[in-house]
Amino acid sequence: MEFIISRYNPDTDTEPYDQTFKLDVSDIPPGMMLLDALHKIKEQDPSLAFRSSCQEGVCGSDGMNINGKNGLSCITPVASLSSPVTIKPLPGMPIIRDLIIEMDLFYQHYQEAEPFLQTEPLDLQHEHLQSPEDRAKLDGSYECILCGCCTTSCPSFWWNPDKFLGPAALLAAHRFVIDSRDIKTIDRLKELDDPMKTFRCRHIQNCTNACPKGLNPSRAIQALKNRIVENHD
Amino acid sequence: MTQPLSNSTVQDLDNLQVHHFDALVVGAGGAGMRASLALVEQGHKVAMVSKVFPTRSHTVAAQGGINAALGNVTPDNWQWHMYDTIKGSDYLGDQDAIEFMCQEAAEIVRELEHFGVPFSRLENGKIYQRAFGGQSQNYGGEQAYRTCAAADRTGHAILHSLYQQNIHAGTHIFEEFYVLDLLKNTNGDINGVLVMNIHDGQYQILQSTHILLATGGAGLIFRNNSNASINTGDGLGMVLRAGLPLQDMEFWQFHPTGVAGKGMLISEASRGEGGLLRNSEGEAFMTKYAPHVKDLASRDVVSRAIAIEVKEGRGCGENKDHVLLDLTHLDAETIKSRLPGIRDISMTFAGVDPIEAPMPIYPTCHYMMGGIPTDLTGQVITPNPQNPNAQTKVKGLFAIGECACVSVHGANRLGGNSLLDIVVFGRKAAITISEQLKQSKSKNQQASSAQLVLKPVLERIKRWQKTTHFNQPSSQEVSKQESAGLPDSVIQIKQDLQKIMEVGCGVFRDPEAMQQAIDQLKTIQTRLENVSITDHSLVFNQERLAAYELENLVAIAHATAHSALARTESRGAHTRMDFEERDDENWLKHTLYFAEHHQLHYKPVNLTPKTHASFEPKARVY
């Protein structure tokens, strides 16, 4: 099986180039994930660089562009891919080396969404109560692993990476707007009421298509926009 | 794009940049982030250093929950939790430390809730609590529902909430910086760390009088493990190189239910919600091993039971090498709402939807009960050189979470106590450091002007800059790769190390296999000293990083094998084929391992909690 991997080392290269690696069928046991294949390739060439950590799709380290689609290598079965497998870094961000991108802007937008709960002060003898129904509203938002697959697949983000917060940050923003424990809802909605930060989203839905956790940032952003508009009245 | 770097950027190691902080936190998992948050809130100048972006830390993978006697589902009090933890530890846990952790638990979980953790909820709006292994009411009575959960993504929920609170607090984070070693000054005090910026390969010094290690576990010494690939025990390696001991390194938890042949974790929550283990005959075999609590016995007991079923020929599958975890009798909605994460993992890695078919599972190395010895405040302790029977504090050095051994888990950790450990001792260590900093400020103590000793760490750096083999190893030390005409490699040594440890120090341990592991580790050590890396570039050089990590893994493997061979009894996760019983007369004590000459010392277990009568060791029946 062939793997065409985008390589770039700023020590030696002026721009990225493709390198083809081969793995014998005997090196690909049933159920093998793409991450395992990359580790096999790394045995051939230890200089190949890619991030990974948990190897089970919860830490969000190994987002990459696989045969044209963003995903996590650790939960992408090799058997699901057509050969040759073309692997590139997540698009639209500066490349540090090989498949490793600079994610500072992505994290910065996440921080701008103020993704932290702000509640009435409460002593440590008590919990904030939350009904199972209110808690269920957070399902589909809190599970985000910040892998960046959504934001880096978004054309609105590609056009305005510095101004549009992008789907991951907006999903987080929405998660705190709808948390029944949070008391800053109005302030949050005002802060997000911005033609660039939030309304640059055109619901192209690449984000939802790319999310390896099956989340739906596009729907969350639509709900967020509705709340912002309702808040105008 | 960055301009290509010329060779002139190779760093002058004699003139490293120095940055000063009040306190340094090494590691950004749950423990490091809880501690950093408290230190920043107290107004100290803190740096948190992590080799990965914080939410990539392994806390993220914790599934089932965090224990606290909230009593939201069944009546509860923290003393019952304390008893369960002591019994679970097979009486090796220090009773004063366990007492403190269980006492703090309810408050610390409510604090996490205030931080934003999206706990699952009961109808009355309170935090959802589930049944977990080894948890009882009233000192060994009925099953307790004590494990607070956010579906089966509790670690993810806690880690992200702590990161979010650190954003709010404005914590200074060195992301993707690797700490190589602790730095001592000429007085012998630990006074800083040497770090490498992974992005550009440049080294610098972070100087501080207070250093808190929160570097997590080291499950990567075993081939089959549930750990993230970053779990290479970096803090433990640093401590050994600083001449300090590691405690109880023979105790490694094999989690009963890893995906067979792969190792990913299927949470104990699956049994807490009613899942059953079955052998090839369809028998729910835990009734034989733990008649009272069955599938919810503590993890060492369940792991041994699975290994015995397979050994006696009742394994499942073509090779009869695993057993099944059956959830098919549970309501599909329960699985979807309470166990969505393990359903994902099972479908992805085993190709099985647990709603429809049982999952193939086998024990997987999961957790390190041992670690860097500390007192109740997280301050590192070591035998007093003047009086080896007494312990003395290591000035300015703290350790918390999985890298530490305080010891609250003893010979076997209970599920749900790891997330608790990291936040309880994360907060406690931070408060202690904060008090020490305030005292030294009020006394107007000047920072020591003693010089930092850099020679050993610079030699380590230079050793990996060499491009050729040092000495040719003797013929018997030639690796498989070299005999095939290929040079030895960091990756190859790591893989061989993992196989050696799997055979030598697995679920069941026999003396010959352990001795063989010790002998083979000598060869591994020689290969490690001789191998060179092929990549010498600066930016994100993962081969160099892997070499530094391998030095830590090998050091930890030595600690494990030597500690294990010496302990001639079976206790908790340490199961000897030749000494099948627990031996309290001779072995109710902690092991201390020093890297120099692989020396072993011992110290007594604390059996005197402050507010409760001692729990005397007794036979452990579930």
Short mmCIF file of N, CA and C in Angstrom, two decimals, chain B residues 78 82 94-105 376-378 406 408 420 424-429 431 609-611:
data_model
loop_
_atom_site.label_atom_id
_atom_site.label_comp_id
_atom_site.label_asym_id
_atom_site.label_seq_id
_atom_site.Cartn_x
_atom_site.Cartn_y
_atom_site.Cartn_z
N TRP B 78 -17.45 9.69 54.19
CA TRP B 78 -16.09 9.55 53.67
C TRP B 78 -15.29 8.46 54.37
N MET B 82 -12.89 5.71 52.75
CA MET B 82 -11.53 5.50 53.27
C MET B 82 -11.27 4.00 53.48
N ASP B 94 -1.01 4.38 52.56
CA ASP B 94 -0.79 5.06 53.84
C ASP B 94 -2.13 5.59 54.34
N GLN B 95 -2.50 5.18 55.55
CA GLN B 95 -3.87 5.45 56.02
C GLN B 95 -4.09 6.94 56.30
N ASP B 96 -3.02 7.66 56.68
CA ASP B 96 -3.21 9.10 56.90
C ASP B 96 -3.46 9.82 55.57
N ALA B 97 -2.80 9.38 54.51
CA ALA B 97 -2.97 10.02 53.20
C ALA B 97 -4.35 9.70 52.62
N ILE B 98 -4.76 8.45 52.79
CA ILE B 98 -6.08 8.04 52.28
C ILE B 98 -7.18 8.78 53.04
N GLU B 99 -6.98 8.91 54.34
CA GLU B 99 -7.93 9.66 55.16
C GLU B 99 -8.09 11.09 54.62
N PHE B 100 -6.95 11.73 54.37
CA PHE B 100 -6.99 13.12 53.89
C PHE B 100 -7.71 13.21 52.54
N MET B 101 -7.38 12.30 51.62
CA MET B 101 -7.98 12.36 50.29
C MET B 101 -9.50 12.17 50.36
N CYS B 102 -9.94 11.19 51.13
CA CYS B 102 -11.37 10.89 51.18
C CYS B 102 -12.14 12.01 51.89
N GLN B 103 -11.49 12.63 52.87
CA GLN B 103 -12.08 13.73 53.61
C GLN B 103 -12.31 14.95 52.70
N GLU B 104 -11.37 15.17 51.79
CA GLU B 104 -11.43 16.32 50.90
C GLU B 104 -12.36 16.10 49.71
N ALA B 105 -12.74 14.83 49.47
CA ALA B 105 -13.32 14.46 48.17
C ALA B 105 -14.60 15.23 47.84
N LEU B 376 2.15 14.26 52.85
CA LEU B 376 0.75 14.59 52.60
C LEU B 376 0.53 15.91 51.86
N THR B 377 1.54 16.75 51.84
CA THR B 377 1.41 18.03 51.14
C THR B 377 1.94 17.95 49.72
N GLY B 378 2.40 16.78 49.32
CA GLY B 378 2.98 16.64 47.99
C GLY B 378 4.46 16.93 47.94
N VAL B 406 2.05 8.89 47.33
CA VAL B 406 1.88 9.63 48.58
C VAL B 406 1.66 8.74 49.82
N VAL B 408 -1.70 6.85 48.26
CA VAL B 408 -3.13 6.62 48.47
C VAL B 408 -3.64 5.37 47.75
N LEU B 420 -9.58 11.68 41.56
CA LEU B 420 -9.67 12.32 42.88
C LEU B 420 -8.28 12.70 43.39
N VAL B 424 -7.15 16.55 44.47
CA VAL B 424 -6.94 16.76 45.91
C VAL B 424 -5.48 17.19 46.18
N PHE B 425 -4.54 16.40 45.65
CA PHE B 425 -3.14 16.72 45.96
C PHE B 425 -2.62 17.85 45.07
N GLY B 426 -3.25 18.07 43.92
CA GLY B 426 -2.90 19.25 43.12
C GLY B 426 -3.18 20.52 43.90
N ARG B 427 -4.35 20.57 44.49
CA ARG B 427 -4.71 21.76 45.27
C ARG B 427 -3.84 21.87 46.54
N LYS B 428 -3.66 20.73 47.23
CA LYS B 428 -2.92 20.75 48.49
C LYS B 428 -1.46 21.19 48.27
N ALA B 429 -0.82 20.64 47.25
CA ALA B 429 0.58 21.00 47.00
C ALA B 429 0.68 22.49 46.66
N ILE B 431 -1.29 24.93 47.62
CA ILE B 431 -1.49 25.73 48.84
C ILE B 431 -0.20 25.72 49.68
N PRO B 609 -4.29 6.79 60.96
CA PRO B 609 -5.02 7.98 60.52
C PRO B 609 -5.28 8.90 61.71
N LYS B 610 -5.55 10.18 61.43
CA LYS B 610 -5.67 11.17 62.51
C LYS B 610 -6.99 11.07 63.26
N THR B 611 -8.08 10.77 62.53
CA THR B 611 -9.40 10.89 63.15
C THR B 611 -10.11 9.56 63.31
#
